[in-house]
Coordinates of C-alpha atoms in Angstrom, one line a residue:
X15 CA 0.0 0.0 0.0
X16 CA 2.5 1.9 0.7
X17 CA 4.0 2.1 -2.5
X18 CA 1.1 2.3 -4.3
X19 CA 0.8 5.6 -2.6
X20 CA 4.0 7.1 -3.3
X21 CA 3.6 6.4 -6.9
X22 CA 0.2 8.2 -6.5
X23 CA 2.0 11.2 -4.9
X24 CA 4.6 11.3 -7.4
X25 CA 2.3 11.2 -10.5
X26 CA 0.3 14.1 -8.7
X27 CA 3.5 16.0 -8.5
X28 CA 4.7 15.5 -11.9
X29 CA 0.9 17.2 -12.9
X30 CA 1.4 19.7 -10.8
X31 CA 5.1 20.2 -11.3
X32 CA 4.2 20.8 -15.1
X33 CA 1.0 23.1 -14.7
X34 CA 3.7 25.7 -12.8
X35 CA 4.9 26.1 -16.3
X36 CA 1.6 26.7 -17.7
X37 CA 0.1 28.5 -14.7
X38 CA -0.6 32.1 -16.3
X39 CA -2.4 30.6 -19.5
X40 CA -4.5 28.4 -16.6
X41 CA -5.7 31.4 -15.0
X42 CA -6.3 33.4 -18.1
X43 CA -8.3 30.7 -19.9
X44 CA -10.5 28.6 -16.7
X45 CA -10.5 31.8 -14.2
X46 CA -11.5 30.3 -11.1
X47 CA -11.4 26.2 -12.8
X48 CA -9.6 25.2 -9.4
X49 CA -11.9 26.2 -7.2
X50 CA -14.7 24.8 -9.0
X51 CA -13.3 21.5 -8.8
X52 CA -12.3 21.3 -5.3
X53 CA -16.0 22.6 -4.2
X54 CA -17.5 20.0 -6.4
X55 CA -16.3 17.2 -5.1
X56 CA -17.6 18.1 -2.2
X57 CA -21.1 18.1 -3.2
X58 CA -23.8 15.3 -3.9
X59 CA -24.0 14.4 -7.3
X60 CA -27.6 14.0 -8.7
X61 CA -28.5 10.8 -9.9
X62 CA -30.0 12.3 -13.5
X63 CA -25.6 13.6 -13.8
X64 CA -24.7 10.3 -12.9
X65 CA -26.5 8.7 -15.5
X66 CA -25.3 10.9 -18.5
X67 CA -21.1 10.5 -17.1
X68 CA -21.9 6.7 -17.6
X69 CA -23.3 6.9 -20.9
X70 CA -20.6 9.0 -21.7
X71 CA -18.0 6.4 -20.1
X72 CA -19.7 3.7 -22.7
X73 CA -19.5 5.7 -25.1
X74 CA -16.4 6.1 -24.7
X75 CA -16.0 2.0 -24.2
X76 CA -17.6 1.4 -27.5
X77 CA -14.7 3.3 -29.5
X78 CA -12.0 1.5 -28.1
X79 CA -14.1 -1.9 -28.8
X80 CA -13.1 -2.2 -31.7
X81 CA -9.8 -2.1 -31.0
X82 CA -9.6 -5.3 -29.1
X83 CA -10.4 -7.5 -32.2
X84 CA -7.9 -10.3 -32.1
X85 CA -5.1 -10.4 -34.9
X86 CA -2.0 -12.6 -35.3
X87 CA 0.7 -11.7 -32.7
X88 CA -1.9 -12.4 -29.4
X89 CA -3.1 -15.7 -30.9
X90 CA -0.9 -17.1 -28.0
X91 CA -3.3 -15.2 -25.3
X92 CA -5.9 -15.7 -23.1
X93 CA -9.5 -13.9 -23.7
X94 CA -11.2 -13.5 -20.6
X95 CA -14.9 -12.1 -20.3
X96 CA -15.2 -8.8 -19.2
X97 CA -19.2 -8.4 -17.6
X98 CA -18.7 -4.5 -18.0
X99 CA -19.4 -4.6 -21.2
X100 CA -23.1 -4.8 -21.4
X101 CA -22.8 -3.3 -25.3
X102 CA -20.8 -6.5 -26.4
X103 CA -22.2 -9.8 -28.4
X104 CA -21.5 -12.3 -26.8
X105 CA -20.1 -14.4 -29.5
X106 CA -17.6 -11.6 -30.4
X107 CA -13.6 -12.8 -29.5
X108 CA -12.3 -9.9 -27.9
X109 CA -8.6 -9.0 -27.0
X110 CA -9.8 -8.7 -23.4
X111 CA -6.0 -9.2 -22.1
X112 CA -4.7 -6.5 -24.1
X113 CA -7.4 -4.4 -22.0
X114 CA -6.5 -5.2 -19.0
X115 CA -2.4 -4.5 -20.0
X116 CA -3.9 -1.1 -20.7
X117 CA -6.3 -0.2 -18.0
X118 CA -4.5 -2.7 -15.2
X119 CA -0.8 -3.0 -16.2
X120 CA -1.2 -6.8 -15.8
X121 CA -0.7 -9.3 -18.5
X122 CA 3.2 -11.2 -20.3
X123 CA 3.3 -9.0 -23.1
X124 CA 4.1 -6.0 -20.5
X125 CA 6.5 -7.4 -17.9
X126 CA 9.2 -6.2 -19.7
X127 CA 8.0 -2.8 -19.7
X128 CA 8.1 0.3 -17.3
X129 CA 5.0 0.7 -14.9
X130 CA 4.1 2.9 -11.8
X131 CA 7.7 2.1 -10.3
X132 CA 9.7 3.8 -13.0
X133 CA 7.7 7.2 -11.9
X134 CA 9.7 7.0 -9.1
X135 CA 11.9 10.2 -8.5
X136 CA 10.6 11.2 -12.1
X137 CA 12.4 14.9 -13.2
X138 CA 10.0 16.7 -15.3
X139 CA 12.1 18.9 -17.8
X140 CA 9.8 21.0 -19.9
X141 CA 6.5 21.3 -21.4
X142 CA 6.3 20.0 -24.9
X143 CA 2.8 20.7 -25.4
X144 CA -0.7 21.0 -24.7
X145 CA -4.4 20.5 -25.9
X146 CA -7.7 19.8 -24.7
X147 CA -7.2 16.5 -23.1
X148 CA -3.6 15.6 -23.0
X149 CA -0.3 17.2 -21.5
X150 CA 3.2 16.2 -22.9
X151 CA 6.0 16.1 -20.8
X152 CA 10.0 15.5 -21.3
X153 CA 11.4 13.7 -18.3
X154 CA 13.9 12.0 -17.0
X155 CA 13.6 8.8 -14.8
X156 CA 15.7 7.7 -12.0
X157 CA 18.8 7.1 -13.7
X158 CA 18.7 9.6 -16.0
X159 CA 16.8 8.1 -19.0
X160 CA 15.2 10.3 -21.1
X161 CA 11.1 9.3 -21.7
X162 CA 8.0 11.5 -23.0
X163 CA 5.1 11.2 -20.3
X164 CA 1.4 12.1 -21.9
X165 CA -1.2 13.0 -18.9
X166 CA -4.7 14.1 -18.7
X167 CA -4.2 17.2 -18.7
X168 CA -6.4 18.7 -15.4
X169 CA -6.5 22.1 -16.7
X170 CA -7.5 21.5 -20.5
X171 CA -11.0 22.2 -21.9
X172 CA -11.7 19.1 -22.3
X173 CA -11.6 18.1 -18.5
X174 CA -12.6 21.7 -17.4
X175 CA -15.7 21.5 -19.0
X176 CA -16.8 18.2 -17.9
X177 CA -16.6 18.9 -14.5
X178 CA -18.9 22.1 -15.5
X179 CA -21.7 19.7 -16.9
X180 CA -21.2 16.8 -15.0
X181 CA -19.7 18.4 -11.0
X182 CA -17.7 14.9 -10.9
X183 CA -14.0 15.5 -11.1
X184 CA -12.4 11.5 -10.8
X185 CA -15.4 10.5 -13.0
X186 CA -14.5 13.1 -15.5
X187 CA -10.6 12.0 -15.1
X188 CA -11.6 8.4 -15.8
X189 CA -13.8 9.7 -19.2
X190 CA -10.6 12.2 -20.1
X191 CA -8.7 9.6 -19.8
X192 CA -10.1 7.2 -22.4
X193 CA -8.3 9.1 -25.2
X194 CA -4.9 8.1 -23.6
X195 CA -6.1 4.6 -23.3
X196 CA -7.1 4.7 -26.5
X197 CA -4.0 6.0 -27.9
X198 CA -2.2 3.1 -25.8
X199 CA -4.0 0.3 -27.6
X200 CA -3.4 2.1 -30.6
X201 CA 0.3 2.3 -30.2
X202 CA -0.4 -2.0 -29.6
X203 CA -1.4 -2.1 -32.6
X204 CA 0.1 0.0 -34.8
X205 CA 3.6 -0.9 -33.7
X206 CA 6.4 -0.1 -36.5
X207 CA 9.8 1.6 -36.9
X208 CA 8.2 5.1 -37.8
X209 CA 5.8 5.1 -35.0
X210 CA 6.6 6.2 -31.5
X211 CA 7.1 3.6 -28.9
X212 CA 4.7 2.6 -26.1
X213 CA 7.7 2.0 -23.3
X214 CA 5.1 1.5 -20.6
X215 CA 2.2 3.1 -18.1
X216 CA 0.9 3.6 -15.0
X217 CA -2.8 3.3 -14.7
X218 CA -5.6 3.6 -12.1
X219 CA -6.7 -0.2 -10.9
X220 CA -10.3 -0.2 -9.8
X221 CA -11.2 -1.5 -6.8
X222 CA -7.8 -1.7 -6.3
X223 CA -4.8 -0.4 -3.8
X224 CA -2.8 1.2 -6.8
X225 CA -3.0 5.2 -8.5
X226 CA -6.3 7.1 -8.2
X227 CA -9.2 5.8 -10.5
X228 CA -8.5 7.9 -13.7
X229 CA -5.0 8.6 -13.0
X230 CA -3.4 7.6 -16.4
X231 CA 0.7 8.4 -17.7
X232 CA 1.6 6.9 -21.1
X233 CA 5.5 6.6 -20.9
X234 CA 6.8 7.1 -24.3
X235 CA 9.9 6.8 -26.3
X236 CA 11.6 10.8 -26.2
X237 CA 12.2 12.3 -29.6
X238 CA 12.7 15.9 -30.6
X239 CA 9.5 17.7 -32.4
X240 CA 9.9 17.9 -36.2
X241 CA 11.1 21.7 -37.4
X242 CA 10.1 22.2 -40.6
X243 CA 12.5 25.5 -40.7
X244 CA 15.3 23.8 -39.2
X245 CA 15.1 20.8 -41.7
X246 CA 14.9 23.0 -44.5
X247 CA 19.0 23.8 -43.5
X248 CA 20.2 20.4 -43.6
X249 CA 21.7 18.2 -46.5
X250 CA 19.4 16.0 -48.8
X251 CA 20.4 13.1 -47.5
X252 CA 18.7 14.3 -44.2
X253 CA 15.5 15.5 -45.8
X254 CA 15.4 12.4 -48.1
X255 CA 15.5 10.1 -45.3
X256 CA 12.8 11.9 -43.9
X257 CA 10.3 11.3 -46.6
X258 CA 11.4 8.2 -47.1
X259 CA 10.7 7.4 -43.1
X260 CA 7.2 9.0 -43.9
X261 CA 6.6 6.8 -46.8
X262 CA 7.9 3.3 -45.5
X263 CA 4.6 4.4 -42.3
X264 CA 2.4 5.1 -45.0
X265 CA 2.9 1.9 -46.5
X266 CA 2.4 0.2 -43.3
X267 CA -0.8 2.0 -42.6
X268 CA -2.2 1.1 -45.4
X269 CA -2.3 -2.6 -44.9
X270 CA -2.2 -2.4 -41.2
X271 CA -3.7 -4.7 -37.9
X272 CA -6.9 -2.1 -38.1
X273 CA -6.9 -1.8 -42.1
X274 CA -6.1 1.2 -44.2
X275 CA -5.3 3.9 -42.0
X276 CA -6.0 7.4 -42.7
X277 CA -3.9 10.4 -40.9
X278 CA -6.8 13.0 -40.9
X279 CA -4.6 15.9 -39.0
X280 CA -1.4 15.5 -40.8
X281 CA 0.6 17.9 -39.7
X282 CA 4.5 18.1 -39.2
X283 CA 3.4 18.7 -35.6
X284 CA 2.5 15.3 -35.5
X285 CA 6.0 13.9 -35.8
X286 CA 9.2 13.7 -33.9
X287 CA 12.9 12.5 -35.0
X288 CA 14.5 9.8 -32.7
X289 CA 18.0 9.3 -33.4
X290 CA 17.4 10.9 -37.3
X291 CA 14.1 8.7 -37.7
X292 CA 11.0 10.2 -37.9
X293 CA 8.1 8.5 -36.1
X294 CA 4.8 9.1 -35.6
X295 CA 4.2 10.7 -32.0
X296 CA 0.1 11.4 -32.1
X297 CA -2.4 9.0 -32.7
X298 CA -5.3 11.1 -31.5
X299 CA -6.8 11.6 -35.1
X300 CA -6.3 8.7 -37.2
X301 CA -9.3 6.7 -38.9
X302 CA -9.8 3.0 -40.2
X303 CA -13.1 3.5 -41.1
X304 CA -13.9 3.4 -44.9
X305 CA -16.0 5.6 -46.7
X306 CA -19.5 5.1 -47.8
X307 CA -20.2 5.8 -51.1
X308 CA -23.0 5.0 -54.2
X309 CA -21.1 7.1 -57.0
X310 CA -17.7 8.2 -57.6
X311 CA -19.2 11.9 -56.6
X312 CA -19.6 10.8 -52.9
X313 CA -15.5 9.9 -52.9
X314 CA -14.3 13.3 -53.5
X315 CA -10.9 14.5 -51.9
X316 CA -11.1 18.3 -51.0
X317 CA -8.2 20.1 -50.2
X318 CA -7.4 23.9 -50.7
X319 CA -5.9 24.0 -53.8
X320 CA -6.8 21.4 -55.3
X321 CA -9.8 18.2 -55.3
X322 CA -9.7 14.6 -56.7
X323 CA -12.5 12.6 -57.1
X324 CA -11.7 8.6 -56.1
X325 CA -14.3 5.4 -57.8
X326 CA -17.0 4.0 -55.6
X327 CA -16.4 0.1 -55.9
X328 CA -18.7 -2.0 -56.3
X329 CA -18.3 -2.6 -52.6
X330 CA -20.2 0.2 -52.2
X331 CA -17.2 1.9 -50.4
X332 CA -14.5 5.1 -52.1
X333 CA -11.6 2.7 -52.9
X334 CA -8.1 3.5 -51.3
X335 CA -9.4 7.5 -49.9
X336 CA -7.5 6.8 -46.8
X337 CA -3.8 5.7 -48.7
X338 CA -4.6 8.4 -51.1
X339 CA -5.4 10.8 -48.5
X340 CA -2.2 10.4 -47.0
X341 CA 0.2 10.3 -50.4
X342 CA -1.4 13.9 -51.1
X343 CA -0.6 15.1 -47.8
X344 CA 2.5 13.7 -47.8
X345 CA 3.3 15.6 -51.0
X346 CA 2.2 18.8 -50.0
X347 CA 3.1 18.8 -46.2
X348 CA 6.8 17.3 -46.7
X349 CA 7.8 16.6 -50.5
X350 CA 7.4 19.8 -52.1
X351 CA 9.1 21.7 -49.3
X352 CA 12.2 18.2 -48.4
X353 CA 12.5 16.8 -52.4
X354 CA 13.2 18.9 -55.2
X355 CA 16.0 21.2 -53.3
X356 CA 19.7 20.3 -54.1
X357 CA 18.8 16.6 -54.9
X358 CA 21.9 15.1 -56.3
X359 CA 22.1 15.8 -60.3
X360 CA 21.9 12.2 -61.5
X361 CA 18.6 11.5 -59.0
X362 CA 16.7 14.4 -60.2
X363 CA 14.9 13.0 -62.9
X364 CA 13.7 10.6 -60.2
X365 CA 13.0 13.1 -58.2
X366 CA 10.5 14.5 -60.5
X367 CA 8.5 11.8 -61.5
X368 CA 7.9 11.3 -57.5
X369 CA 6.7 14.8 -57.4
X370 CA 4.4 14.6 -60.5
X371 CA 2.8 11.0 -59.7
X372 CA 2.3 12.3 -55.6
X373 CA 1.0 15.8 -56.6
X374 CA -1.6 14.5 -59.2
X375 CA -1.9 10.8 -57.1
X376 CA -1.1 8.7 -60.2
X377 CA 0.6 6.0 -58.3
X378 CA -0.5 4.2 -55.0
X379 CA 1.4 4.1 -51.9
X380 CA 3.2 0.8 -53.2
X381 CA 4.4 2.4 -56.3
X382 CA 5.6 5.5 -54.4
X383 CA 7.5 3.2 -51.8
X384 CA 8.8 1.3 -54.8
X385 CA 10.1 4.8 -56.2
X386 CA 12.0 6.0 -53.0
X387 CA 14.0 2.5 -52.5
X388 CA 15.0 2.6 -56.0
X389 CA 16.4 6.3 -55.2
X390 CA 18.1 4.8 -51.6
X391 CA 19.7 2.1 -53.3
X392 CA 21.4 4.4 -55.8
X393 CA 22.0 6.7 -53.5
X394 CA 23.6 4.2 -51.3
X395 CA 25.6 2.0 -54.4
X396 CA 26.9 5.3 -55.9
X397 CA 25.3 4.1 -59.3
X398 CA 23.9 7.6 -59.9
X399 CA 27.8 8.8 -60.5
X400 CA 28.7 6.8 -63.7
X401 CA 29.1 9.7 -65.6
X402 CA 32.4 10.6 -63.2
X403 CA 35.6 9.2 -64.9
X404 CA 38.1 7.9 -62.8
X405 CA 40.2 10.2 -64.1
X406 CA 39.3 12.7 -62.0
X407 CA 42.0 11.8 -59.5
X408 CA 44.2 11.7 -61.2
X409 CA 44.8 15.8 -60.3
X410 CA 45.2 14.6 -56.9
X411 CA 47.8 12.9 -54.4
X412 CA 46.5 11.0 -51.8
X413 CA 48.0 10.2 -48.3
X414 CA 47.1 7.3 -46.9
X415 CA 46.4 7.0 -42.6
X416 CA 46.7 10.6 -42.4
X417 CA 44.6 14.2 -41.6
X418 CA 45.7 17.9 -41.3
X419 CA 45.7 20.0 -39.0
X420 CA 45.6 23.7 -39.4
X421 CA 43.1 24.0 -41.6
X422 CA 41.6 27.2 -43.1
X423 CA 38.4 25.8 -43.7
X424 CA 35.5 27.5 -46.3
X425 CA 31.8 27.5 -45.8
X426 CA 29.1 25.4 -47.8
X427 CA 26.2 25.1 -47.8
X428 CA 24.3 22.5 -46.6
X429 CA 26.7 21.3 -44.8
X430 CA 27.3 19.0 -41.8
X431 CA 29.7 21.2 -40.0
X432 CA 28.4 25.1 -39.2
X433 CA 32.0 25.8 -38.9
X434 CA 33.2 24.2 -42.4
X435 CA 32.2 22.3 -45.3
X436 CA 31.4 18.6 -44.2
X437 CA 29.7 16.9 -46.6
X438 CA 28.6 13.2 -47.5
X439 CA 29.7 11.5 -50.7
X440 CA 29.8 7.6 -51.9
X441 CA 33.6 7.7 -52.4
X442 CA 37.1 9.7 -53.7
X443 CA 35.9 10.5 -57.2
X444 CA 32.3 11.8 -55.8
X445 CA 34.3 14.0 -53.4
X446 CA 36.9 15.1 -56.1
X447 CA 34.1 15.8 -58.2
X448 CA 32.7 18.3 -55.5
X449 CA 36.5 19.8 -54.9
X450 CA 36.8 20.6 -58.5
X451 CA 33.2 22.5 -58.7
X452 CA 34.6 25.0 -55.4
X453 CA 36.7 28.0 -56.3
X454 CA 38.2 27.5 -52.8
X455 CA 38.6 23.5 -52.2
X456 CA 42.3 22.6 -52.7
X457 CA 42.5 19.5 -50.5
X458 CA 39.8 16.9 -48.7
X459 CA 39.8 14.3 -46.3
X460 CA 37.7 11.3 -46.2
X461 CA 36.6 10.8 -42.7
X462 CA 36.3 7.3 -40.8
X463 CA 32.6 8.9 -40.4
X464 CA 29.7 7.7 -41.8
X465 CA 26.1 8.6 -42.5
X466 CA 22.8 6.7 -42.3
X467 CA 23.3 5.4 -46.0
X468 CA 26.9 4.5 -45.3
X469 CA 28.4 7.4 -47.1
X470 CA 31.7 8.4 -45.9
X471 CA 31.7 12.4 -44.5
X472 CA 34.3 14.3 -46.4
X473 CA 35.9 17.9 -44.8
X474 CA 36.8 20.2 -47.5
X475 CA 39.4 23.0 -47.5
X476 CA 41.3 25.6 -48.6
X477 CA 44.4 24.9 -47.2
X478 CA 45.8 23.6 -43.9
X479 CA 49.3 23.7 -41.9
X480 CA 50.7 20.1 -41.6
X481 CA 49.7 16.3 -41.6
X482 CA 48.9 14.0 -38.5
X483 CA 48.8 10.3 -38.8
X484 CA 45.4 9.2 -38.6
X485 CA 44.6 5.4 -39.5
X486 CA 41.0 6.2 -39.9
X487 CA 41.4 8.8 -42.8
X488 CA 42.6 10.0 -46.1
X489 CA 44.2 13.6 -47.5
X490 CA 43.5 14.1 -51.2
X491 CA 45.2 17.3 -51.9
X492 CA 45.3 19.1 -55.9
X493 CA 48.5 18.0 -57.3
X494 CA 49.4 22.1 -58.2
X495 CA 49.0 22.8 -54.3
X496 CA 51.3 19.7 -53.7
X497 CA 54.6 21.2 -51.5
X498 CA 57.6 20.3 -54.2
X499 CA 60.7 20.4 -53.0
X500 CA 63.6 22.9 -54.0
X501 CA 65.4 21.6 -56.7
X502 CA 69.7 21.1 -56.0

């Protein structure tokens, strides 16, 4: 019991640690939302609110039901009835033990995952956002390891207002809370390399000894918000991989546990980078749900600039809305802006064709994945550069297990390095290639580095004082700037 209660105490000051941070906005936007909640749980709650929380709660119940449907990697489980579910049929085969993983924290598949114990001596670090129902936190654990903690958040519209209609505050928590344990069996679900990981919880057990009825923290994976401005600055290799990350979860979602999976608020907001990969961090607004339809008319795609109208198949349902949905977004969110810029010369044909068949959806999301691993893997085998004659070195002497120090660098653009020009290429000839086509470059080093696509980094310069051994690395330096000795 006693530990149980600590957790609890912890959780409530990781709330209230955050809400300091957002304690002006509070006041501004709910006035006098804390006192109202204190004085209502202090009063009797009529019977006739009573009943329209609960209908609310299975309301709430019904949307995750159909999220428990079995599928292939719990064929191993256990169902178990759940009584509280008066809305169920009684012949459906529900996932009832992923439930209780989410809403109990019991169950094999989560043993191996962080619960109410890793809260303990939690750091809360900043504020990384807020809405209506959910606050997201960077932390650190005990230890020091970094994790994203989503909460109800207590002083969001979402919660403030319920506990004006209803005068319930843990009932509203519990019905607040649904959206996070929704997002949890989600995340279940829809587990893949571009989508955020589910690390673990700490959940409310009823009836039980454990956190507060309602009480809910998803712990997540910690990534670093997706700026559109700051990506814009970085090599193609960066941005490509980006897209590419955003394609490969588009594929996925397409033909996913739940169906074909439509983003409907696709936003770079939506995304974070962990380690360079982008991955999907909100799951509030997706949709499996296909679209009715009885004539092509009834499938038409409306965005701002532009509309496309999809078949009605014989189904009786808009064929593919939800993949084509997402390629268009896709396009106009992250591959007009990532794509086209500085992509290398002997890709950009490639390049274009991506662009045309995404903006005008003339190719599915298979075709498009198809496209963008065909790019990687010449990216990656150097194939692109056929046109460079080995020749090209020939203007140059190399020394072996060696670098320079003293360097009087130059500026590029994009580059790797702020304070240089760092940039990847697939070997000596691409980089001599890039040496030639700068006024400034009279010497380069190929780094021991490499990038995501296994590209060696190359440091370009204009000069540079002396050589250092160095068995990870290689001078190339223009054989007119070679030092010749005095003749005798």
């Amino acid at each position: 019991m006693g530990h149980s209660l600590r957790a609890a105490a912890l959780l409530a000051f990781v709330v209230l640690s955050v809400l300091v941070s957002l304690l002006i906005t509070s006041v501004k936007q709910f006035g006098s939302g804390s006192t109202r909640f204190s004085n209502a749980t202090d009063e009797e709650e009529p019977a006739a609110l009573r009943r329209a929380l609960d209908l609310q709660l299975r309301e709430r119940r019904k949307e995750i039901l159909p999220l428990l449907l079995p599928y292939d990697e719990n064929k191993d489980g256990v169902l178990e009835e759940v009584h509280h579910f008066s809305e169920l049929d009684q012949n459906s085969v529900l996932d009832f033990s992923l439930w209780n993983e989410v809403t109990l924290g019991s169950g094999k598949a989560l043993r191996d995952r962080m619960g109410c114990e890793s809260l303990m001596d939690v750091r809360a670090v900043e504020v990384l956002g807020s809405g209506y129902t959910k606050l997201v936190v960077k932390a650190n654990l005990a230890g020091g390891q970094p994790v994203a903690l989503k909460l109800v958040n207590e002083q969001g519209i979402d919660m403030s207002k319920c506990v004006e209609d209803f005068k319930d505050p843990q009932g509203c928590r519990e019905l607040v809370s649904y959206k996070l344990q929704k997002e949890m069996l989600l995340l279940q679900r829809l587990r893949h390399p571009n989508v955020i990981k589910l690390k673990g919880h700490c959940s409310g057990v009823q009836g039980g000894g454990g956190v507060e009825k309602g009480r809910v923290t998803v712990i997540l994976e910690q990534g670093t918000p997706l700026q559109m401005i700051q990506l814009l600055q970085t090599p193609w290799e960066d941005r490509f991989r980006v897209c590419l990350d955003l394609v490969r979860l588009l594929h996925f979602l397409s033909q996913s546990p739940l169906g074909s999976v439509g983003l409907l608020d696709f936003q770079p907001r939506q995304f974070v980078t962990v380690s360079g990969q982008l991955k999907l961090t909100d799951l509030d607004d997706i949709s499996a749900e296909e679209t009715a339809c009885r004539t092509d008319a009834d499938c038409t795609l409306q965005f701002l600039h532009r509309n496309f109208t999809l078949p009605c198949s014989s189904r009786g349902v808009c064929e593919d809305l939800n993949e084509k949905r997402n390629i268009y977004n896709a396009y106009r969110f992250f591959f007009t802006y990532l794509l086209p810029h500085q992509a290398p010369p002997g890709l950009t044909h490639l390049v274009d064709h991506i662009m045309n068949t995404t903006g005008e959806l003339k190719a599915n999301i298979n075709q498009t994945l198809e496209a963008f691993e065909h790019i990687l893997l010449l990216y990656k085998s150097g194939l692109h550069l056929d046109n460079l004659h080995p020749s090209i070195l020939r203007d140059y002497t190399v020394m072996r297990d060696m670098s320079t120090s003293g360097n009087v660098e130059y500026r590029c653009w994009p580059s790797y390095s702020q304070q240089g020009c760092l940039l990847s290429v697939h070997s000596a000839r691409e980089a001599a290639y890039i040496c030639n086509s700068h006024s400034q470059c009279n010497s380069f080093t190929l780094t021991g580095q490499k990038t995501w696509t296994g590209r060696f980094l190359a440091s370009f310069r204009s000069s540079f004082g002396h050589l250092v051994p160095n068995g990870a690395s290689e001078v190339y330096v223009k054989r007119s700037k070679v030092h010749q000795p005095p003749s005798s």
